[in-house]
Amino acid sequence: MKRYYLDLTDEQQLIMNMIHDFGQNVVAPRADEIDRSNEFPMDIFEKAAELGFTMFLFPEEHGGAGQNDKIILLMQEELAQFSPSVGFVLNYLVKAMGIFSLVPELAAKYAEDLQKGRTVAAFAVADPIGSFNYSQHPVFARKEGDEWVLNGTRLFVTATGIAKLILSHGLCDDGQFRYFAVEAGVPGFETTKIEQKIGLNGINNGVLSYQNVRVPESSVLPFPSVSDTVLSGYNGSYLEAAAVAVGGAQGVFDKTLDYIKTRESHGITFDKMSFHADRMGRLASRIDVCRCYLHRTIEDFVNQTITPEQGHIIKAESVNMFIDVAKECIESWGGIGVFEDTGIARYLRDAITLLPADHPNDVHYQQIAKHLGMRITRTLCD
């Protein structure tokens, strides 16, 4: 039933076929182990790099593929079928590498290592005071001559302790926000903690500390204005969460469908029972509705015609759908559905972990209500 609700070139269709085979043959056999160990799957990242997946957003002059966000969001959805955490982290790392291509000195220095998967890049954007509420951020960077001096802490950083290049974001002493390209190992830069989460394990989500970290002006990138960022609704990150949710829902659904075709009760396989038929038909419909809207929104995002409410809608509804599908699939498996060795329970934990990612659903629904014209005097975003 799965299909693409957006136009793909012959080259893009070939890429998607390669990504599917990679997910089935490389990611799927390791998915349960990654969830249990919570260790970053560097070997999978290196194999993805061998196939060229990690260089989708890197410019062609540096050996990249020169693709756009469409292909990496579809990659994220495809791989999330087998492991939501691998789907999430590979998209994240590819996007970070693409941003680093905008820093000429670092792009030239690390291009080969990035291309071959020997170097990982990451984002560090969340401040412990205010998190994404920019008006509450303390000053992160102060200008001293031709350098910027960074001080502070960043939370929820994927690939903590793994990444050699970190794109650090923060408020500057002139009142502006900027990105600072920081190389791991520079004086004052430390990894302080790797978090243990409910789900989405294996992405090394952790805490970074900056104590008088010096960054040259050549390694600084401008940041979109706060108003532009808020008005756009962080649509890129919302689409990423939605892609993981749609892919993850498809993955747990497929495992469950295979199971009920073989599980018997009183000599009859579950797929011949109307109860299971009704459930699976309903879940398949919900997944496909979200996939259709996700793909339409991806097209609008790439074409820069997306509206702010689209990101809120697809993120909130896709994550809710993923949670519901995972819960009902566990019911279809019965008591053994909660056993970790079935590989089913991890999908529900991953779905719940997605819920607060880049704002909980309360915020999304409030923003949708504002677009309906409701005169809300105070919201969770205020």
mmCIF file of C-alpha atoms in Angstrom:
data_model
loop_
_atom_site.group_PDB
_atom_site.id
_atom_site.type_symbol
_atom_site.label_atom_id
_atom_site.label_comp_id
_atom_site.label_asym_id
_atom_site.label_seq_id
_atom_site.Cartn_x
_atom_site.Cartn_y
_atom_site.Cartn_z
ATOM 1 C CA MET A 1 0.000 0.000 0.000
ATOM 2 C CA LYS A 2 2.955 2.345 0.645
ATOM 3 C CA ARG A 3 3.552 4.877 -2.105
ATOM 4 C CA TYR A 4 5.080 8.289 -2.659
ATOM 5 C CA TYR A 5 2.624 11.166 -2.861
ATOM 6 C CA LEU A 6 5.118 13.485 -4.506
ATOM 7 C CA ASP A 7 7.047 13.644 -7.742
ATOM 8 C CA LEU A 8 10.413 11.905 -7.838
ATOM 9 C CA THR A 9 12.921 12.001 -10.648
ATOM 10 C CA ASP A 10 14.312 8.707 -11.945
ATOM 11 C CA GLU A 11 17.507 9.447 -10.002
ATOM 12 C CA GLN A 12 15.571 10.100 -6.787
ATOM 13 C CA GLN A 13 13.534 6.918 -7.225
ATOM 14 C CA LEU A 14 16.772 4.963 -7.631
ATOM 15 C CA ILE A 15 18.128 6.580 -4.472
ATOM 16 C CA MET A 16 14.978 5.647 -2.546
ATOM 17 C CA ASN A 17 15.295 2.026 -3.705
ATOM 18 C CA MET A 18 18.877 1.994 -2.425
ATOM 19 C CA ILE A 19 17.798 3.507 0.901
ATOM 20 C CA HIS A 20 15.071 0.874 1.311
ATOM 21 C CA ASP A 21 17.541 -1.946 0.665
ATOM 22 C CA PHE A 22 19.977 -0.344 3.123
ATOM 23 C CA GLY A 23 17.258 -0.178 5.779
ATOM 24 C CA GLN A 24 16.181 -3.758 5.229
ATOM 25 C CA ASN A 25 19.643 -5.310 5.030
ATOM 26 C CA VAL A 26 21.751 -3.115 7.327
ATOM 27 C CA VAL A 27 19.491 -1.227 9.764
ATOM 28 C CA ALA A 28 16.801 -3.821 10.508
ATOM 29 C CA PRO A 29 19.193 -6.556 11.779
ATOM 30 C CA ARG A 30 20.746 -4.073 14.230
ATOM 31 C CA ALA A 31 17.622 -2.170 15.357
ATOM 32 C CA ASP A 32 16.871 -4.122 18.543
ATOM 33 C CA GLU A 33 20.526 -4.136 19.607
ATOM 34 C CA ILE A 34 20.808 -0.351 19.141
ATOM 35 C CA ASP A 35 17.693 0.148 21.252
ATOM 36 C CA ARG A 36 19.022 -2.065 24.059
ATOM 37 C CA SER A 37 22.588 -0.756 24.141
ATOM 38 C CA ASN A 38 21.781 2.943 23.535
ATOM 39 C CA GLU A 39 25.112 3.159 21.700
ATOM 40 C CA PHE A 40 25.577 5.355 18.649
ATOM 41 C CA PRO A 41 25.674 3.049 15.548
ATOM 42 C CA MET A 42 28.860 4.440 14.009
ATOM 43 C CA ASP A 43 29.240 1.408 11.761
ATOM 44 C CA ILE A 44 25.821 2.066 10.202
ATOM 45 C CA PHE A 45 26.748 5.699 9.653
ATOM 46 C CA GLU A 46 29.968 4.616 7.928
ATOM 47 C CA LYS A 47 28.070 2.200 5.662
ATOM 48 C CA ALA A 48 25.598 4.959 4.814
ATOM 49 C CA ALA A 49 28.554 7.157 3.920
ATOM 50 C CA GLU A 50 29.964 4.452 1.626
ATOM 51 C CA LEU A 51 26.700 4.568 -0.325
ATOM 52 C CA GLY A 52 26.813 8.362 -0.505
ATOM 53 C CA PHE A 53 23.761 8.981 1.716
ATOM 54 C CA THR A 54 25.600 11.279 4.121
ATOM 55 C CA MET A 55 26.596 13.707 1.367
ATOM 56 C CA PHE A 56 23.131 14.456 -0.016
ATOM 57 C CA LEU A 57 23.226 18.097 1.125
ATOM 58 C CA PHE A 58 26.936 18.683 0.608
ATOM 59 C CA PRO A 59 27.741 20.781 -2.506
ATOM 60 C CA GLU A 60 28.979 18.981 -5.595
ATOM 61 C CA GLU A 61 32.241 20.970 -5.645
ATOM 62 C CA HIS A 62 33.160 19.217 -2.367
ATOM 63 C CA GLY A 63 32.167 15.756 -3.613
ATOM 64 C CA GLY A 64 28.550 15.969 -2.455
ATOM 65 C CA ALA A 65 25.332 15.023 -4.234
ATOM 66 C CA GLY A 66 23.761 18.485 -4.233
ATOM 67 C CA GLN A 67 20.303 17.140 -3.281
ATOM 68 C CA ASN A 68 17.673 19.040 -1.258
ATOM 69 C CA ASP A 69 15.603 18.390 1.865
ATOM 70 C CA LYS A 70 13.099 16.244 -0.030
ATOM 71 C CA ILE A 71 15.439 13.285 -0.332
ATOM 72 C CA ILE A 72 16.695 13.348 3.263
ATOM 73 C CA LEU A 73 13.167 13.632 4.705
ATOM 74 C CA LEU A 74 12.069 10.674 2.593
ATOM 75 C CA MET A 75 15.206 8.816 3.704
ATOM 76 C CA GLN A 76 14.237 9.533 7.295
ATOM 77 C CA GLU A 77 10.736 8.146 6.765
ATOM 78 C CA GLU A 78 12.053 5.072 4.947
ATOM 79 C CA LEU A 79 14.671 4.141 7.550
ATOM 80 C CA ALA A 80 12.318 4.856 10.478
ATOM 81 C CA GLN A 81 10.309 1.794 9.398
ATOM 82 C CA PHE A 82 13.192 -0.347 10.601
ATOM 83 C CA SER A 83 14.513 1.902 13.386
ATOM 84 C CA PRO A 84 12.987 5.305 14.203
ATOM 85 C CA SER A 85 16.205 6.328 15.980
ATOM 86 C CA VAL A 86 18.423 5.524 12.975
ATOM 87 C CA GLY A 87 16.002 7.353 10.675
ATOM 88 C CA PHE A 88 16.126 10.357 12.972
ATOM 89 C CA VAL A 89 19.866 10.479 13.510
ATOM 90 C CA LEU A 90 20.925 9.960 9.893
ATOM 91 C CA ASN A 91 18.731 12.865 8.734
ATOM 92 C CA TYR A 92 20.082 15.014 11.548
ATOM 93 C CA LEU A 93 23.722 14.287 10.754
ATOM 94 C CA VAL A 94 23.294 14.786 7.019
ATOM 95 C CA LYS A 95 21.629 18.140 7.633
ATOM 96 C CA ALA A 96 24.389 19.265 10.012
ATOM 97 C CA MET A 97 27.020 18.294 7.459
ATOM 98 C CA GLY A 98 25.190 20.308 4.817
ATOM 99 C CA ILE A 99 25.262 23.408 7.028
ATOM 100 C CA PHE A 100 28.990 22.976 7.646
ATOM 101 C CA SER A 101 29.539 23.164 3.909
ATOM 102 C CA LEU A 102 28.768 26.892 4.313
ATOM 103 C CA VAL A 103 31.958 27.363 6.375
ATOM 104 C CA PRO A 104 34.633 27.295 3.623
ATOM 105 C CA GLU A 105 37.680 26.555 5.778
ATOM 106 C CA LEU A 106 36.032 23.681 7.645
ATOM 107 C CA ALA A 107 34.330 22.352 4.516
ATOM 108 C CA ALA A 108 37.699 22.090 2.793
ATOM 109 C CA LYS A 109 39.413 20.660 5.876
ATOM 110 C CA TYR A 110 36.825 17.959 6.614
ATOM 111 C CA ALA A 111 35.216 17.269 3.223
ATOM 112 C CA GLU A 112 36.924 13.913 2.683
ATOM 113 C CA ASP A 113 36.355 12.714 6.261
ATOM 114 C CA LEU A 114 32.693 13.760 6.073
ATOM 115 C CA GLN A 115 32.253 12.048 2.739
ATOM 116 C CA LYS A 116 33.721 8.777 4.022
ATOM 117 C CA GLY A 117 31.846 8.821 7.328
ATOM 118 C CA ARG A 118 34.939 9.324 9.472
ATOM 119 C CA THR A 119 33.646 12.641 10.831
ATOM 120 C CA VAL A 120 30.227 13.438 12.298
ATOM 121 C CA ALA A 121 28.706 16.919 12.508
ATOM 122 C CA ALA A 122 25.997 17.977 14.969
ATOM 123 C CA PHE A 123 23.757 20.852 16.103
ATOM 124 C CA ALA A 124 23.858 22.330 19.627
ATOM 125 C CA VAL A 125 20.986 24.807 19.921
ATOM 126 C CA ALA A 126 18.931 24.292 23.102
ATOM 127 C CA ASP A 127 19.782 26.512 26.071
ATOM 128 C CA PRO A 128 18.811 25.212 29.551
ATOM 129 C CA ILE A 129 17.312 28.637 30.365
ATOM 130 C CA GLY A 130 14.373 29.225 28.071
ATOM 131 C CA SER A 131 15.241 26.414 25.680
ATOM 132 C CA PHE A 132 13.621 27.638 22.433
ATOM 133 C CA ASN A 133 12.130 30.748 24.056
ATOM 134 C CA TYR A 134 14.711 33.088 22.599
ATOM 135 C CA SER A 135 13.759 36.097 24.700
ATOM 136 C CA GLN A 136 14.913 34.204 27.810
ATOM 137 C CA HIS A 137 18.328 33.147 26.506
ATOM 138 C CA PRO A 138 21.398 34.386 28.386
ATOM 139 C CA VAL A 139 24.268 35.794 26.324
ATOM 140 C CA PHE A 140 26.190 32.866 24.836
ATOM 141 C CA ALA A 141 28.848 34.670 22.782
ATOM 142 C CA ARG A 142 30.832 37.871 23.287
ATOM 143 C CA LYS A 143 33.034 39.503 20.650
ATOM 144 C CA GLU A 144 36.714 39.998 21.507
ATOM 145 C CA GLY A 145 38.741 41.367 18.616
ATOM 146 C CA ASP A 146 38.521 38.988 15.657
ATOM 147 C CA GLU A 147 37.131 36.149 17.785
ATOM 148 C CA TRP A 148 33.941 35.184 19.589
ATOM 149 C CA VAL A 149 34.122 33.755 23.119
ATOM 150 C CA LEU A 150 31.441 31.191 23.993
ATOM 151 C CA ASN A 151 30.187 30.396 27.500
ATOM 152 C CA GLY A 152 27.203 28.286 28.464
ATOM 153 C CA THR A 153 25.552 24.890 28.220
ATOM 154 C CA ARG A 154 23.635 23.187 25.424
ATOM 155 C CA LEU A 155 21.112 20.410 26.016
ATOM 156 C CA PHE A 156 19.572 17.640 23.876
ATOM 157 C CA VAL A 157 22.588 17.508 21.543
ATOM 158 C CA THR A 158 22.462 14.480 19.250
ATOM 159 C CA ALA A 159 25.805 12.702 18.643
ATOM 160 C CA THR A 160 27.277 14.103 21.862
ATOM 161 C CA GLY A 161 30.805 12.750 22.311
ATOM 162 C CA ILE A 162 30.773 11.454 18.722
ATOM 163 C CA ALA A 163 30.627 14.611 16.617
ATOM 164 C CA LYS A 164 33.892 16.299 15.673
ATOM 165 C CA LEU A 165 32.110 19.376 14.304
ATOM 166 C CA ILE A 166 29.403 21.121 16.344
ATOM 167 C CA LEU A 167 27.235 23.934 15.039
ATOM 168 C CA SER A 168 26.599 25.887 18.248
ATOM 169 C CA HIS A 169 23.793 28.433 18.330
ATOM 170 C CA GLY A 170 23.281 31.248 20.794
ATOM 171 C CA LEU A 171 22.570 34.855 21.702
ATOM 172 C CA CYS A 172 25.426 37.320 21.184
ATOM 173 C CA ASP A 173 26.296 40.432 23.146
ATOM 174 C CA ASP A 174 24.978 42.605 20.302
ATOM 175 C CA GLY A 175 21.495 41.106 20.733
ATOM 176 C CA GLN A 176 21.718 38.919 17.618
ATOM 177 C CA PHE A 177 21.721 35.119 17.318
ATOM 178 C CA ARG A 178 24.439 33.338 15.371
ATOM 179 C CA TYR A 179 25.758 29.857 14.609
ATOM 180 C CA PHE A 180 29.340 29.066 15.650
ATOM 181 C CA ALA A 181 31.241 26.202 14.053
ATOM 182 C CA VAL A 182 33.189 24.542 16.870
ATOM 183 C CA GLU A 183 35.690 21.711 16.487
ATOM 184 C CA ALA A 184 35.684 19.060 19.215
ATOM 185 C CA GLY A 185 38.786 19.132 21.372
ATOM 186 C CA VAL A 186 39.281 22.896 21.442
ATOM 187 C CA PRO A 187 40.079 24.308 24.928
ATOM 188 C CA GLY A 188 37.021 24.837 27.122
ATOM 189 C CA PHE A 189 34.684 22.546 25.161
ATOM 190 C CA GLU A 190 33.453 19.432 27.019
ATOM 191 C CA THR A 191 30.884 16.647 26.923
ATOM 192 C CA THR A 192 29.330 16.465 30.390
ATOM 193 C CA LYS A 193 26.542 13.875 30.116
ATOM 194 C CA ILE A 194 24.846 11.321 27.841
ATOM 195 C CA GLU A 195 21.105 11.132 28.565
ATOM 196 C CA GLN A 196 19.093 7.960 29.122
ATOM 197 C CA LYS A 197 15.707 8.497 27.430
ATOM 198 C CA ILE A 198 12.463 6.546 27.149
ATOM 199 C CA GLY A 199 13.090 5.763 23.500
ATOM 200 C CA LEU A 200 14.915 6.858 20.344
ATOM 201 C CA ASN A 201 17.984 5.213 21.813
ATOM 202 C CA GLY A 202 21.381 5.122 20.156
ATOM 203 C CA ILE A 203 21.546 8.786 19.150
ATOM 204 C CA ASN A 204 23.878 9.875 21.994
ATOM 205 C CA ASN A 205 21.664 12.709 23.157
ATOM 206 C CA GLY A 206 23.622 14.702 25.702
ATOM 207 C CA VAL A 207 24.922 17.906 27.272
ATOM 208 C CA LEU A 208 27.797 20.114 26.090
ATOM 209 C CA SER A 209 29.642 22.713 28.151
ATOM 210 C CA TYR A 210 31.403 25.814 26.783
ATOM 211 C CA GLN A 211 33.906 27.657 28.975
ATOM 212 C CA ASN A 212 35.666 30.495 27.155
ATOM 213 C CA VAL A 213 35.625 28.599 23.862
ATOM 214 C CA ARG A 214 37.176 30.814 21.176
ATOM 215 C CA VAL A 215 35.802 30.810 17.625
ATOM 216 C CA PRO A 216 37.240 32.859 14.726
ATOM 217 C CA GLU A 217 34.967 35.156 12.732
ATOM 218 C CA SER A 218 35.464 32.892 9.697
ATOM 219 C CA SER A 219 33.615 30.085 11.526
ATOM 220 C CA VAL A 220 30.476 32.128 12.289
ATOM 221 C CA LEU A 221 27.225 31.911 10.324
ATOM 222 C CA PRO A 222 24.243 34.289 10.461
ATOM 223 C CA PHE A 223 21.018 33.028 12.007
ATOM 224 C CA PRO A 224 17.509 33.813 10.713
ATOM 225 C CA SER A 225 15.772 36.507 12.723
ATOM 226 C CA VAL A 226 13.732 35.343 15.708
ATOM 227 C CA SER A 227 10.534 36.567 14.085
ATOM 228 C CA ASP A 228 11.291 34.680 10.853
ATOM 229 C CA THR A 229 12.026 31.514 12.821
ATOM 230 C CA VAL A 230 8.833 31.739 14.877
ATOM 231 C CA LEU A 231 6.656 32.590 11.869
ATOM 232 C CA SER A 232 8.065 29.679 9.876
ATOM 233 C CA GLY A 233 7.070 27.413 12.767
ATOM 234 C CA TYR A 234 10.371 25.518 12.786
ATOM 235 C CA ASN A 235 8.812 23.644 9.879
ATOM 236 C CA GLY A 236 11.996 21.773 9.035
ATOM 237 C CA SER A 237 12.253 20.133 12.448
ATOM 238 C CA TYR A 238 8.503 19.498 12.552
ATOM 239 C CA LEU A 239 8.725 17.662 9.233
ATOM 240 C CA GLU A 240 11.601 15.586 10.572
ATOM 241 C CA ALA A 241 9.540 14.452 13.562
ATOM 242 C CA ALA A 242 6.580 13.721 11.288
ATOM 243 C CA ALA A 243 8.728 11.685 8.891
ATOM 244 C CA VAL A 244 9.994 9.550 11.774
ATOM 245 C CA ALA A 245 6.426 9.118 13.031
ATOM 246 C CA VAL A 246 5.017 8.041 9.664
ATOM 247 C CA GLY A 247 7.931 5.689 9.006
ATOM 248 C CA GLY A 248 7.829 4.258 12.517
ATOM 249 C CA ALA A 249 4.082 3.651 12.293
ATOM 250 C CA GLN A 250 4.583 1.819 8.999
ATOM 251 C CA GLY A 251 7.315 -0.295 10.569
ATOM 252 C CA VAL A 252 5.323 -1.467 13.574
ATOM 253 C CA PHE A 253 2.286 -2.014 11.336
ATOM 254 C CA ASP A 254 4.248 -4.212 8.907
ATOM 255 C CA LYS A 255 5.668 -6.326 11.732
ATOM 256 C CA THR A 256 2.189 -6.780 13.169
ATOM 257 C CA LEU A 257 0.613 -7.648 9.826
ATOM 258 C CA ASP A 258 3.219 -10.359 9.264
ATOM 259 C CA TYR A 259 2.551 -11.686 12.762
ATOM 260 C CA ILE A 260 -1.232 -11.951 12.507
ATOM 261 C CA LYS A 261 -0.907 -13.860 9.236
ATOM 262 C CA THR A 262 0.875 -16.669 11.103
ATOM 263 C CA ARG A 263 -0.571 -16.519 14.652
ATOM 264 C CA GLU A 264 -3.417 -18.999 15.150
ATOM 265 C CA SER A 265 -6.272 -19.320 17.609
ATOM 266 C CA HIS A 266 -8.535 -22.392 17.497
ATOM 267 C CA GLY A 267 -6.941 -23.370 14.208
ATOM 268 C CA ILE A 268 -7.647 -20.023 12.505
ATOM 269 C CA THR A 269 -5.004 -17.413 11.706
ATOM 270 C CA PHE A 270 -5.685 -13.929 13.054
ATOM 271 C CA ASP A 271 -5.883 -12.362 9.588
ATOM 272 C CA LYS A 272 -9.110 -14.313 8.948
ATOM 273 C CA MET A 273 -10.806 -12.699 11.963
ATOM 274 C CA SER A 274 -12.963 -9.647 11.284
ATOM 275 C CA PHE A 275 -11.761 -7.895 14.436
ATOM 276 C CA HIS A 276 -8.175 -7.887 13.228
ATOM 277 C CA ALA A 277 -9.208 -7.044 9.678
ATOM 278 C CA ASP A 278 -11.139 -3.980 10.875
ATOM 279 C CA ARG A 279 -8.241 -2.841 13.053
ATOM 280 C CA MET A 280 -5.541 -3.273 10.429
ATOM 281 C CA GLY A 281 -7.625 -1.610 7.726
ATOM 282 C CA ARG A 282 -8.251 1.372 9.995
ATOM 283 C CA LEU A 283 -4.582 1.697 11.008
ATOM 284 C CA ALA A 284 -3.396 1.427 7.409
ATOM 285 C CA SER A 285 -5.765 4.236 6.478
ATOM 286 C CA ARG A 286 -4.504 6.516 9.245
ATOM 287 C CA ILE A 287 -0.883 5.930 8.270
ATOM 288 C CA ASP A 288 -1.556 6.651 4.620
ATOM 289 C CA VAL A 289 -3.518 9.833 5.331
ATOM 290 C CA CYS A 290 -0.580 11.187 7.348
ATOM 291 C CA ARG A 291 1.895 10.082 4.679
ATOM 292 C CA CYS A 292 -0.087 11.867 1.983
ATOM 293 C CA TYR A 293 -0.166 15.124 3.976
ATOM 294 C CA LEU A 294 3.501 14.734 4.952
ATOM 295 C CA HIS A 295 4.597 14.375 1.334
ATOM 296 C CA ARG A 296 2.475 17.326 0.245
ATOM 297 C CA THR A 297 4.012 19.414 3.025
ATOM 298 C CA ILE A 298 7.531 18.302 2.063
ATOM 299 C CA GLU A 299 6.893 19.547 -1.483
ATOM 300 C CA ASP A 300 5.659 22.883 -0.150
ATOM 301 C CA PHE A 301 8.656 23.119 2.189
ATOM 302 C CA VAL A 302 11.155 22.491 -0.602
ATOM 303 C CA ASN A 303 9.323 24.933 -2.889
ATOM 304 C CA GLN A 304 9.146 27.524 -0.067
ATOM 305 C CA THR A 305 5.354 27.678 -0.286
ATOM 306 C CA ILE A 306 4.693 26.072 3.097
ATOM 307 C CA THR A 307 2.399 27.855 5.555
ATOM 308 C CA PRO A 308 3.187 27.953 9.303
ATOM 309 C CA GLU A 309 0.152 25.869 10.249
ATOM 310 C CA GLN A 310 1.178 22.986 7.963
ATOM 311 C CA GLY A 311 4.203 22.164 10.116
ATOM 312 C CA HIS A 312 2.139 22.256 13.310
ATOM 313 C CA ILE A 313 -0.566 20.034 11.817
ATOM 314 C CA ILE A 314 1.684 17.340 10.384
ATOM 315 C CA LYS A 315 3.916 17.083 13.443
ATOM 316 C CA ALA A 316 1.085 16.855 15.979
ATOM 317 C CA GLU A 317 -1.161 14.539 13.984
ATOM 318 C CA SER A 318 1.606 12.205 12.795
ATOM 319 C CA VAL A 319 3.013 11.704 16.297
ATOM 320 C CA ASN A 320 -0.473 11.077 17.725
ATOM 321 C CA MET A 321 -1.078 8.600 14.909
ATOM 322 C CA PHE A 322 2.231 6.805 15.597
ATOM 323 C CA ILE A 323 1.408 6.422 19.297
ATOM 324 C CA ASP A 324 -2.082 5.072 18.534
ATOM 325 C CA VAL A 325 -0.814 2.646 15.879
ATOM 326 C CA ALA A 326 1.946 1.319 18.140
ATOM 327 C CA LYS A 327 -0.481 0.828 21.049
ATOM 328 C CA GLU A 328 -3.023 -1.043 18.936
ATOM 329 C CA CYS A 329 -0.334 -3.169 17.313
ATOM 330 C CA ILE A 330 0.819 -4.247 20.780
ATOM 331 C CA GLU A 331 -2.767 -5.286 21.487
ATOM 332 C CA SER A 332 -2.814 -7.372 18.306
ATOM 333 C CA TRP A 333 0.263 -9.235 19.526
ATOM 334 C CA GLY A 334 -1.416 -9.867 22.854
ATOM 335 C CA GLY A 335 0.712 -10.419 25.960
ATOM 336 C CA ILE A 336 3.929 -11.037 24.045
ATOM 337 C CA GLY A 337 3.620 -7.601 22.454
ATOM 338 C CA VAL A 338 5.242 -6.071 25.524
ATOM 339 C CA PHE A 339 8.205 -8.453 25.345
ATOM 340 C CA GLU A 340 11.343 -6.608 24.287
ATOM 341 C CA ASP A 341 12.618 -9.442 22.099
ATOM 342 C CA THR A 342 9.659 -9.070 19.730
ATOM 343 C CA GLY A 343 10.947 -5.642 18.678
ATOM 344 C CA ILE A 344 7.441 -4.180 19.015
ATOM 345 C CA ALA A 345 7.568 -2.393 22.370
ATOM 346 C CA ARG A 346 10.439 -0.129 21.251
ATOM 347 C CA TYR A 347 8.195 1.475 18.622
ATOM 348 C CA LEU A 348 5.783 2.686 21.308
ATOM 349 C CA ARG A 349 8.640 4.099 23.392
ATOM 350 C CA ASP A 350 10.021 5.828 20.310
ATOM 351 C CA ALA A 351 6.596 7.276 19.516
ATOM 352 C CA ILE A 352 6.193 8.682 23.030
ATOM 353 C CA THR A 353 9.709 10.158 22.907
ATOM 354 C CA LEU A 354 8.762 12.050 19.732
ATOM 355 C CA LEU A 355 5.817 13.717 21.485
ATOM 356 C CA PRO A 356 7.723 16.635 23.098
ATOM 357 C CA ALA A 357 10.271 16.955 20.267
ATOM 358 C CA ASP A 358 10.473 20.623 19.206
ATOM 359 C CA HIS A 359 7.397 21.558 21.261
ATOM 360 C CA PRO A 360 4.644 19.319 22.665
ATOM 361 C CA ASN A 361 1.334 18.992 20.876
ATOM 362 C CA ASP A 362 -0.371 21.562 23.131
ATOM 363 C CA VAL A 363 1.788 24.226 21.509
ATOM 364 C CA HIS A 364 1.033 22.982 18.002
ATOM 365 C CA TYR A 365 -2.721 22.962 18.553
ATOM 366 C CA GLN A 366 -2.627 26.431 20.110
ATOM 367 C CA GLN A 367 -0.800 27.754 17.064
ATOM 368 C CA ILE A 368 -3.343 26.111 14.764
ATOM 369 C CA ALA A 369 -6.119 27.763 16.795
ATOM 370 C CA LYS A 370 -4.452 31.151 16.298
ATOM 371 C CA HIS A 371 -4.543 30.607 12.551
ATOM 372 C CA LEU A 372 -8.273 29.920 12.900
ATOM 373 C CA GLY A 373 -8.609 33.443 14.219
ATOM 374 C CA MET A 374 -9.051 32.627 17.897
ATOM 375 C CA ARG A 375 -8.075 35.592 20.030
ATOM 376 C CA ILE A 376 -5.822 33.844 22.530
ATOM 377 C CA THR A 377 -4.353 36.285 25.045
ATOM 378 C CA ARG A 378 -1.649 33.950 26.295
ATOM 379 C CA THR A 379 -0.185 30.747 24.914
ATOM 380 C CA LEU A 380 2.501 28.283 25.922
ATOM 381 C CA CYS A 381 4.775 30.040 23.398
ATOM 382 C CA ASP A 382 4.511 33.435 25.154
#
